[in-house]
PDB file of C-alpha atoms in Angstrom:
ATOM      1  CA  UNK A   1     -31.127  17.371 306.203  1.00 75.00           C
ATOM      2  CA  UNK A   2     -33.085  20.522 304.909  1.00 80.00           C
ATOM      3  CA  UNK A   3     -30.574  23.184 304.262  1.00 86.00           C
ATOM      4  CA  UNK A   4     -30.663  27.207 303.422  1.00 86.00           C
ATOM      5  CA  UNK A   5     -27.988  28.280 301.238  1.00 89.00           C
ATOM      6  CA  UNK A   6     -28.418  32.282 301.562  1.00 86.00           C
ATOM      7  CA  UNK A   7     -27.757  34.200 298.651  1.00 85.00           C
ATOM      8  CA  UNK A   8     -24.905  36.197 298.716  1.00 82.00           C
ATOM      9  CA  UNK A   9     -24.209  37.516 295.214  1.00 75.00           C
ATOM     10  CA  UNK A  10     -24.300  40.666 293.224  1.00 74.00           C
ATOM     11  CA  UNK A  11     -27.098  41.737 290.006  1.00 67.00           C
ATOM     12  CA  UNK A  12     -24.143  40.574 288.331  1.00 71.00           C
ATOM     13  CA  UNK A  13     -22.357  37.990 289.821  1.00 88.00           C
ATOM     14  CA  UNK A  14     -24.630  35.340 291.433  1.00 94.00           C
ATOM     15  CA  UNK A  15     -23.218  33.534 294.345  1.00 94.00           C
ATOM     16  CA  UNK A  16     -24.601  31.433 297.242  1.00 94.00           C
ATOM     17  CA  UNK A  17     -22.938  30.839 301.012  1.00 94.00           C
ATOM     18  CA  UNK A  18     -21.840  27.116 300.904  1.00 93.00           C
ATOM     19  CA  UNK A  19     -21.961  26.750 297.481  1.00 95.00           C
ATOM     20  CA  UNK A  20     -18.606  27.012 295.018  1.00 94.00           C
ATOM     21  CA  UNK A  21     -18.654  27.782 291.235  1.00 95.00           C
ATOM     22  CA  UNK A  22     -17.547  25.336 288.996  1.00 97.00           C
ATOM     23  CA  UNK A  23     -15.842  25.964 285.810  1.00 97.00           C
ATOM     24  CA  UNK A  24     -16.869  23.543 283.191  1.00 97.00           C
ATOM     25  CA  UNK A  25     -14.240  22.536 280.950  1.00 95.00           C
ATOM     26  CA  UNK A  26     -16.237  19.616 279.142  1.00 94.00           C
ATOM     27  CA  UNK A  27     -15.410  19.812 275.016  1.00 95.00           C
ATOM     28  CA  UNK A  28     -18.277  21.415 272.953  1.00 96.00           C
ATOM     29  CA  UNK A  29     -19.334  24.410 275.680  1.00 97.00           C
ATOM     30  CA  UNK A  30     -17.704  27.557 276.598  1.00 97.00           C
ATOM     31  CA  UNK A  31     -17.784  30.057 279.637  1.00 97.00           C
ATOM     32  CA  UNK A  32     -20.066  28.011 281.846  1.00 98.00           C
ATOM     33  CA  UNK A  33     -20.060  27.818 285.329  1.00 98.00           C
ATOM     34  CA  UNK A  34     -21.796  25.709 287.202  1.00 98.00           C
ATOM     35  CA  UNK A  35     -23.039  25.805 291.132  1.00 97.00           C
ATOM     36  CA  UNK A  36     -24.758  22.803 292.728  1.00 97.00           C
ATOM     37  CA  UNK A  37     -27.178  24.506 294.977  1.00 97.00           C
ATOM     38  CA  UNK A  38     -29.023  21.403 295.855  1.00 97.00           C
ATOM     39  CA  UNK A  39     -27.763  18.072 295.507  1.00 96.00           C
ATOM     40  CA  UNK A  40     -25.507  15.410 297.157  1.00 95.00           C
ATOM     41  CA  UNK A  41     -24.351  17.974 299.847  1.00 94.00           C
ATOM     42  CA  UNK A  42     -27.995  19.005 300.440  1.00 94.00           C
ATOM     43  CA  UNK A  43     -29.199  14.912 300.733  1.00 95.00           C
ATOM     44  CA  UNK A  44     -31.786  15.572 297.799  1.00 96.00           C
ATOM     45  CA  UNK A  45     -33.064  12.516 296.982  1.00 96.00           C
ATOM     46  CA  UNK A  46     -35.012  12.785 293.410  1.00 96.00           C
ATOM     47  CA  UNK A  47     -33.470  15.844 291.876  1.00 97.00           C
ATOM     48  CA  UNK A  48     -30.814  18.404 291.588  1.00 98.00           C
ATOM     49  CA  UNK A  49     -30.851  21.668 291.631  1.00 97.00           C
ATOM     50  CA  UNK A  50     -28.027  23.860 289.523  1.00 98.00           C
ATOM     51  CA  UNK A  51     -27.166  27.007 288.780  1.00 98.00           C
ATOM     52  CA  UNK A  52     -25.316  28.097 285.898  1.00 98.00           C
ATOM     53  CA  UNK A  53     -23.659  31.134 284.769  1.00 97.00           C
ATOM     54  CA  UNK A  54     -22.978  31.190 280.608  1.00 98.00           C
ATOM     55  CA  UNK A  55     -20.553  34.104 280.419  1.00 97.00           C
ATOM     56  CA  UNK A  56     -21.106  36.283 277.066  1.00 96.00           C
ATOM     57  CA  UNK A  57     -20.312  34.386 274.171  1.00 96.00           C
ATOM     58  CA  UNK A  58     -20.868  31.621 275.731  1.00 98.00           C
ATOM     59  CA  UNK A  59     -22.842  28.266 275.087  1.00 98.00           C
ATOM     60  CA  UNK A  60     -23.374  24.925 276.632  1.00 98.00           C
ATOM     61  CA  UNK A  61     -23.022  21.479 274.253  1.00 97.00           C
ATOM     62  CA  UNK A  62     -25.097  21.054 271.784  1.00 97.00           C
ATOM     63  CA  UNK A  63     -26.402  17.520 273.678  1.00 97.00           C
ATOM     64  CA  UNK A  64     -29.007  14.866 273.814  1.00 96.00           C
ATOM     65  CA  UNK A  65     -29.644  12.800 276.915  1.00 96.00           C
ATOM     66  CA  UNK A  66     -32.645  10.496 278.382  1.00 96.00           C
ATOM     67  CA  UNK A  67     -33.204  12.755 281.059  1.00 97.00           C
ATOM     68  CA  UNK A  68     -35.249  15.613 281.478  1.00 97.00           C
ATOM     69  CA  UNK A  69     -34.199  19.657 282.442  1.00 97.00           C
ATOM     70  CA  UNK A  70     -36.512  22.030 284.179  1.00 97.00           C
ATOM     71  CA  UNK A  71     -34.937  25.770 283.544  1.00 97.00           C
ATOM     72  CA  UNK A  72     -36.260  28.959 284.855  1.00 97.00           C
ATOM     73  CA  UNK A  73     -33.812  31.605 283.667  1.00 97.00           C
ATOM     74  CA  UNK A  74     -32.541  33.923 286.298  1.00 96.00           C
ATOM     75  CA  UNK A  75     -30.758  36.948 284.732  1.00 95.00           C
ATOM     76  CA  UNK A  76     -29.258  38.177 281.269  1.00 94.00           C
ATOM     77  CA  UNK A  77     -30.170  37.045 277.664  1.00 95.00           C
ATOM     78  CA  UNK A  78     -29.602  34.444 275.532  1.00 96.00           C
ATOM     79  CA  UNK A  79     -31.084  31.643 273.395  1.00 97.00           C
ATOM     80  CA  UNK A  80     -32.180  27.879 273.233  1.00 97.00           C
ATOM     81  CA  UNK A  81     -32.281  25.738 271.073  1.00 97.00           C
ATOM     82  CA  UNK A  82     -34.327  22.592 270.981  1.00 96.00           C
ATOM     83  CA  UNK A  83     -34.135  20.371 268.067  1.00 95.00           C
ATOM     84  CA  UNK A  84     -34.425  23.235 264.957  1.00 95.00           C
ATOM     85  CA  UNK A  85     -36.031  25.781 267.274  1.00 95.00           C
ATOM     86  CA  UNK A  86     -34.056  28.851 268.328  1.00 96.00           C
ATOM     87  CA  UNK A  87     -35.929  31.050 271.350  1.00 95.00           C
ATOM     88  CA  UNK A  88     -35.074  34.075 272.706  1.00 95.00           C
ATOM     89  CA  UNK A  89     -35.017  33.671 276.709  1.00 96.00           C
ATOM     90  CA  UNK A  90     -34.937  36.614 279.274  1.00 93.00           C
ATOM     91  CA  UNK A  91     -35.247  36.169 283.078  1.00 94.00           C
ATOM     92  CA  UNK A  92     -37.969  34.221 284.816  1.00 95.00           C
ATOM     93  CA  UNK A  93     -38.606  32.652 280.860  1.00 96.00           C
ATOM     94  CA  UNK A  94     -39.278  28.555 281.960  1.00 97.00           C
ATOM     95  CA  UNK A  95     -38.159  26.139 279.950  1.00 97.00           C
ATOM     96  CA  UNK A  96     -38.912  22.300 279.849  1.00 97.00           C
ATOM     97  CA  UNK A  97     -36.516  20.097 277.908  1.00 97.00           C
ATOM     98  CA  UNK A  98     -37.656  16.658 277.065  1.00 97.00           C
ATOM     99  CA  UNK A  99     -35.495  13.642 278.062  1.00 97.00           C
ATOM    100  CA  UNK A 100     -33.959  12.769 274.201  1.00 97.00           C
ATOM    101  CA  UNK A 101     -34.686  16.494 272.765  1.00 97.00           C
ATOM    102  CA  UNK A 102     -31.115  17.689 271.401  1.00 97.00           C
ATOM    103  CA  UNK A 103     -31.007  21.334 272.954  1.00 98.00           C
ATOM    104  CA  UNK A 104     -28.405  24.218 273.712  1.00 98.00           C
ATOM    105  CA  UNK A 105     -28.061  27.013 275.597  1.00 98.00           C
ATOM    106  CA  UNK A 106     -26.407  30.610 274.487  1.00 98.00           C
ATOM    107  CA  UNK A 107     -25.629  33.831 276.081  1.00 98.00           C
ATOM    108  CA  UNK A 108     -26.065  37.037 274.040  1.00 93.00           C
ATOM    109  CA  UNK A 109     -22.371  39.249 273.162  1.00 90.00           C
ATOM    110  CA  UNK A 110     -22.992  41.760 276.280  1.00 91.00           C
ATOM    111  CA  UNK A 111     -24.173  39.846 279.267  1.00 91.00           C
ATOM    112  CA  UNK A 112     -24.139  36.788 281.235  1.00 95.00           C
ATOM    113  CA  UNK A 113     -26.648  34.423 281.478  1.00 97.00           C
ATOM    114  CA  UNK A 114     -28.220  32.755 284.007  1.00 97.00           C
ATOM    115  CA  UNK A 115     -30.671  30.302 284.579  1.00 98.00           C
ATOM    116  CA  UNK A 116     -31.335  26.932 287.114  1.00 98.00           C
ATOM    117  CA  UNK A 117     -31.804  23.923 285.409  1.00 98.00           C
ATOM    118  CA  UNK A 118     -33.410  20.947 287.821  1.00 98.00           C
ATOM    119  CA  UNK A 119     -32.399  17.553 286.568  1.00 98.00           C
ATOM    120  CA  UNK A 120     -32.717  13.970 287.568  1.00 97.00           C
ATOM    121  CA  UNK A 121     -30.590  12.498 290.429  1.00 95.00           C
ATOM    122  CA  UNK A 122     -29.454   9.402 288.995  1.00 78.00           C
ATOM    123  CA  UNK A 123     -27.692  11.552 286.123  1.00 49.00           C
TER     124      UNK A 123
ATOM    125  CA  UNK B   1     -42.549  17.778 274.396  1.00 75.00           C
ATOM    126  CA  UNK B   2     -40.352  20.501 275.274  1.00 80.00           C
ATOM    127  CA  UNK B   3     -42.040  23.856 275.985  1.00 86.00           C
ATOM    128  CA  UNK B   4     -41.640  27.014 276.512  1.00 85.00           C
ATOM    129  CA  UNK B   5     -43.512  29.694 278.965  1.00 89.00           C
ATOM    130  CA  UNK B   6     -42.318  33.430 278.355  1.00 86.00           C
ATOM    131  CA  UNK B   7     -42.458  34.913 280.950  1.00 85.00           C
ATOM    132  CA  UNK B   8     -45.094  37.958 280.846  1.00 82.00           C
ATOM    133  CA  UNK B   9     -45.099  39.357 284.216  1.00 75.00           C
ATOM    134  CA  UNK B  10     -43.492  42.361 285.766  1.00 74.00           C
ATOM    135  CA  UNK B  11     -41.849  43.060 288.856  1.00 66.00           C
ATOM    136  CA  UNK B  12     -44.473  43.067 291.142  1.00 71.00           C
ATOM    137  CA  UNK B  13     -46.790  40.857 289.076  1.00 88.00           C
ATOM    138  CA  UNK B  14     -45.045  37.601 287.909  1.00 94.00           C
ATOM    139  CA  UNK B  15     -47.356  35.800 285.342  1.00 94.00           C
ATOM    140  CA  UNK B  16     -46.081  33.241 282.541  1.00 94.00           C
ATOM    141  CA  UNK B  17     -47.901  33.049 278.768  1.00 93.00           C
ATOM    142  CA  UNK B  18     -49.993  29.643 279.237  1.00 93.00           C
ATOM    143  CA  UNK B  19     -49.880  29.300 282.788  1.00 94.00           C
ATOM    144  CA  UNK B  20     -52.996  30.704 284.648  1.00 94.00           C
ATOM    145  CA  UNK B  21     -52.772  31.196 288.838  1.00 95.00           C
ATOM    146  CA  UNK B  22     -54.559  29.177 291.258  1.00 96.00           C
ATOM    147  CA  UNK B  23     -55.501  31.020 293.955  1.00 97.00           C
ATOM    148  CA  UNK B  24     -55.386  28.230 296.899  1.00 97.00           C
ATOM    149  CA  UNK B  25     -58.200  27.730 299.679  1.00 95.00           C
ATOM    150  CA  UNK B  26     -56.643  24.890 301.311  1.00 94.00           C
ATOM    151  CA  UNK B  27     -57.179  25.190 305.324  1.00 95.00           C
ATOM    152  CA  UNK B  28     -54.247  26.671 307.371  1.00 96.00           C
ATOM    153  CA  UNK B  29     -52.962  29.315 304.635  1.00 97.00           C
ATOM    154  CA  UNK B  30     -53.317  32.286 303.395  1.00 97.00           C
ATOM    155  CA  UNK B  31     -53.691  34.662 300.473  1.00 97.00           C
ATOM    156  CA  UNK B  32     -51.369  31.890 297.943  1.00 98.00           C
ATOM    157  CA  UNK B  33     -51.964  31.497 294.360  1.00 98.00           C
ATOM    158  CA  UNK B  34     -49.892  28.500 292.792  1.00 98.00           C
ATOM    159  CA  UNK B  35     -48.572  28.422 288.761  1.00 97.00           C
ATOM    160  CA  UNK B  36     -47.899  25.148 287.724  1.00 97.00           C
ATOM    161  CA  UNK B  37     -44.897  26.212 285.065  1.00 97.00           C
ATOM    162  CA  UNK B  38     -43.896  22.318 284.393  1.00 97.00           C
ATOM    163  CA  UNK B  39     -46.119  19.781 285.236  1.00 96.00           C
ATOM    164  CA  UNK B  40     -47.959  17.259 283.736  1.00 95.00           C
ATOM    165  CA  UNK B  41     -49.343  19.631 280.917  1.00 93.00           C
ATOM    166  CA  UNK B  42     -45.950  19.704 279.435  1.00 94.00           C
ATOM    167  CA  UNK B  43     -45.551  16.131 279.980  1.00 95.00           C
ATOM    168  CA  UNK B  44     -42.650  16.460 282.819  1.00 96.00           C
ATOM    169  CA  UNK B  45     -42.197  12.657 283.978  1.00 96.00           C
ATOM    170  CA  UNK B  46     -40.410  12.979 287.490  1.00 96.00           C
ATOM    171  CA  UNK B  47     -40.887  16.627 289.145  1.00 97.00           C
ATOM    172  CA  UNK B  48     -42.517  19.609 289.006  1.00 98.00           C
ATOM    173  CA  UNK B  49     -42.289  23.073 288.717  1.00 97.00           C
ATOM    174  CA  UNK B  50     -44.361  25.596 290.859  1.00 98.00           C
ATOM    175  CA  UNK B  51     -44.146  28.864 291.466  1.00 98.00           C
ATOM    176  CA  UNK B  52     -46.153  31.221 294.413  1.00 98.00           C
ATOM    177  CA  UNK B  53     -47.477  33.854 295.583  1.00 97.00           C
ATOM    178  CA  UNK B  54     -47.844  34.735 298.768  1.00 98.00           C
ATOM    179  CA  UNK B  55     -49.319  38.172 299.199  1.00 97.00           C
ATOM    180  CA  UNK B  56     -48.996  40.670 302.359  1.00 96.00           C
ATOM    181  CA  UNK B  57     -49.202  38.703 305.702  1.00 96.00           C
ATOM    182  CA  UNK B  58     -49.865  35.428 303.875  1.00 98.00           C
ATOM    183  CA  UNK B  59     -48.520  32.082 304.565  1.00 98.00           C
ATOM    184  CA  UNK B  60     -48.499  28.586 303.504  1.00 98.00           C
ATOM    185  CA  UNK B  61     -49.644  25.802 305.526  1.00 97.00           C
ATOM    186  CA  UNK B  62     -47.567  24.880 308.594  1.00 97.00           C
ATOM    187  CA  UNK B  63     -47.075  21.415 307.288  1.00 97.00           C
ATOM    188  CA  UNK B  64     -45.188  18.343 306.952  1.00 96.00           C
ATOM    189  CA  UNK B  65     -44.964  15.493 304.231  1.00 96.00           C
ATOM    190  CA  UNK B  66     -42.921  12.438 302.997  1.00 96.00           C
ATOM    191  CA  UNK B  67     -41.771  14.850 299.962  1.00 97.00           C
ATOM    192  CA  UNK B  68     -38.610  17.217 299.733  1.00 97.00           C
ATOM    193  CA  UNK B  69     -39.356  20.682 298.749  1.00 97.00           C
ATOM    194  CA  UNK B  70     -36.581  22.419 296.452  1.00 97.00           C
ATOM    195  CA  UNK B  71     -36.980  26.522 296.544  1.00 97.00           C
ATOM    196  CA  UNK B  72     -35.420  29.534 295.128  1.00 97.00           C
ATOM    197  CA  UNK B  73     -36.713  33.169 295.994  1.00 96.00           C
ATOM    198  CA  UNK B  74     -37.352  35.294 293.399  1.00 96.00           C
ATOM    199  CA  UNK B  75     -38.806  38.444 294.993  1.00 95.00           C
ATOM    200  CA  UNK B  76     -40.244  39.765 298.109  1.00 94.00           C
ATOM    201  CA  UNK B  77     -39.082  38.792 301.570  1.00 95.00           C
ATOM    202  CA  UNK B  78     -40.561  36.843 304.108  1.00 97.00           C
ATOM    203  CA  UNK B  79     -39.830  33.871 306.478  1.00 97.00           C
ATOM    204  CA  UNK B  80     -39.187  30.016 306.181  1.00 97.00           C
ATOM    205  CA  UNK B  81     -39.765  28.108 309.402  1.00 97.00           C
ATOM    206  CA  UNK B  82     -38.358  24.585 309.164  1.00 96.00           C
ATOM    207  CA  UNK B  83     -39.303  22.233 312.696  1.00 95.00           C
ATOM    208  CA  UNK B  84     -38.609  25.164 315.239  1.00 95.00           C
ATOM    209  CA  UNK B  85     -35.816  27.077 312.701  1.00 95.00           C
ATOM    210  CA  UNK B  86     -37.048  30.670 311.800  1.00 96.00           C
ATOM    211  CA  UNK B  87     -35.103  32.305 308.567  1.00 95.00           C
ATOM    212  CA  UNK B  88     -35.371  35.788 306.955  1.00 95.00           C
ATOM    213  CA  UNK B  89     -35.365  34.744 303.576  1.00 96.00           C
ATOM    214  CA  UNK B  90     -35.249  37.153 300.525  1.00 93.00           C
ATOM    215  CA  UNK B  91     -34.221  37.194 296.631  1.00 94.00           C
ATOM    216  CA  UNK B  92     -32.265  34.268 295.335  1.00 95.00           C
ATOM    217  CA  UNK B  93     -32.172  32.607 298.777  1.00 96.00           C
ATOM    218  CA  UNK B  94     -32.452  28.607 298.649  1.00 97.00           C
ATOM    219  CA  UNK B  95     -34.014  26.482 300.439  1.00 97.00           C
ATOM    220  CA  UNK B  96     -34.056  22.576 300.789  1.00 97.00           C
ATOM    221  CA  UNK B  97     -36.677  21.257 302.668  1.00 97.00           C
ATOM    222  CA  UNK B  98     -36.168  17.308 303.533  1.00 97.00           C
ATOM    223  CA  UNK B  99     -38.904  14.540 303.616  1.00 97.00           C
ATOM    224  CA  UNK B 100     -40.761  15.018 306.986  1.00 97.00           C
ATOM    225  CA  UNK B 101     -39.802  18.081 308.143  1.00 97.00           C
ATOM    226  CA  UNK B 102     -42.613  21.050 309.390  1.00 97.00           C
ATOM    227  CA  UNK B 103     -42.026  23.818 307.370  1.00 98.00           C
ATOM    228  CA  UNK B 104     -44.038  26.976 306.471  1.00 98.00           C
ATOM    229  CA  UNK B 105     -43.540  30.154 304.108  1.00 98.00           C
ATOM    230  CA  UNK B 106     -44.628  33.388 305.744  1.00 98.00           C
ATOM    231  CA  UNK B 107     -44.443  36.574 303.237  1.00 98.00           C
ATOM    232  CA  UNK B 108     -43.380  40.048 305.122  1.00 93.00           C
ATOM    233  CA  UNK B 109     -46.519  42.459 305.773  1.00 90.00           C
ATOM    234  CA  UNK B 110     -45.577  45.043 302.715  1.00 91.00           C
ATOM    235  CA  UNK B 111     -44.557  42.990 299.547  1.00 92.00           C
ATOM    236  CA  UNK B 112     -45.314  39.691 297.676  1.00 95.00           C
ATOM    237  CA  UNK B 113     -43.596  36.905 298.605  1.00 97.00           C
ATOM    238  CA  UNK B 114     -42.458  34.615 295.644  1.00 97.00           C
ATOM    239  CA  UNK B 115     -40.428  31.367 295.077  1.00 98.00           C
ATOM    240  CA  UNK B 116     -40.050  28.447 293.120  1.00 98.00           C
ATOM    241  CA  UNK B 117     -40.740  25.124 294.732  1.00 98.00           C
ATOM    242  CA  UNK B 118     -40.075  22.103 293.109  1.00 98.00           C
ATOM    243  CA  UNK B 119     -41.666  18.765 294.582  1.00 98.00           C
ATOM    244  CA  UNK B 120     -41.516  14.525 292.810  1.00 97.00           C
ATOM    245  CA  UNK B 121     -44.593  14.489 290.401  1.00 95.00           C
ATOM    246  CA  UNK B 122     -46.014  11.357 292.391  1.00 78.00           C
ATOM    247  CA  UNK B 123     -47.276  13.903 295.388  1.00 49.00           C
TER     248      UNK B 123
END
């Protein structure tokens, strides 16, 4: 059913009613949190929305996969990479990944980063 | 291929390098221009990213459709109605809008309403 999760976080520490933080522990990234604003819970059928937090100093894997991610960075600094090409992203920068595109994200030394990434359901 | 769209706006004025706004004309809303940020020019194969406008005492269309909406604020306030459900909705807020449900986006009467809304590519 449609759902409103209303935001209840802080400039600094992003949080949503009805949705919990989780702290990734997969090998190859550091300091990332991820919330599931929109998924399973939610009933979304085609895609899921996510939030995540990349604490400073922190990076996700440095991964390939066949699906797709739709970012739109929501606070802090950082980079990506995709393939050989290091960016620079600040908020509201949009970023598409291609499904198959080796890419990573990075925080900068001083704040968090923050960004939504929309990927396929079936992944 | 993977792209990226700085983004180039400012506060009040959110604008992305390579994406130009479309102000919309449909019938039923009102004072909406639409920036396709990932869509089929970057080659995105299942979804979409959009992002609106909705100026002063505009609105979208009071509407229904097969397709789920997925939406994050990212300034202003305003409303969403969803079937007879009225919600204040500001910054951050998210919002998931299920297949066949009436919704609408109202912005307030002194500041821009604007959100991300992600819907399947096929609609």
């Amino acid at each position: 059913m449609s759902q409103i999760h209303k935001f209840s976080g802080m400039k600094t520490n992003f949080q949503w009613e009805g949705v919990e933080g989780l702290p990734l522990t997969d090998e190859g990234l550091k300091s990332i949190t991820k919330h599931i604003l929109i998924g399973n819970n939610e009933g979304a059928p085609n895609y899921i929305m996510r939030y995540f937090r990349v604490e400073p100093g922190g990076h996700s894997k440095f991964e390939k996969h066949p699906q797709e991610h739709e970012v739109i960075v929501l606070h802090g600094t950082g980079t990506v990479q995709i393939a050989e090409r290091i960016t620079k992203v600040e908020p509201f920068d949009v970023v598409f990944i291609e499904g198959g595109e080796l890419h990573q994200f990075k925080s900068g030394e001083n704040e968090a980063l923050g960004f939504i990434c929309i990927i396929p359901k079936s992944n």
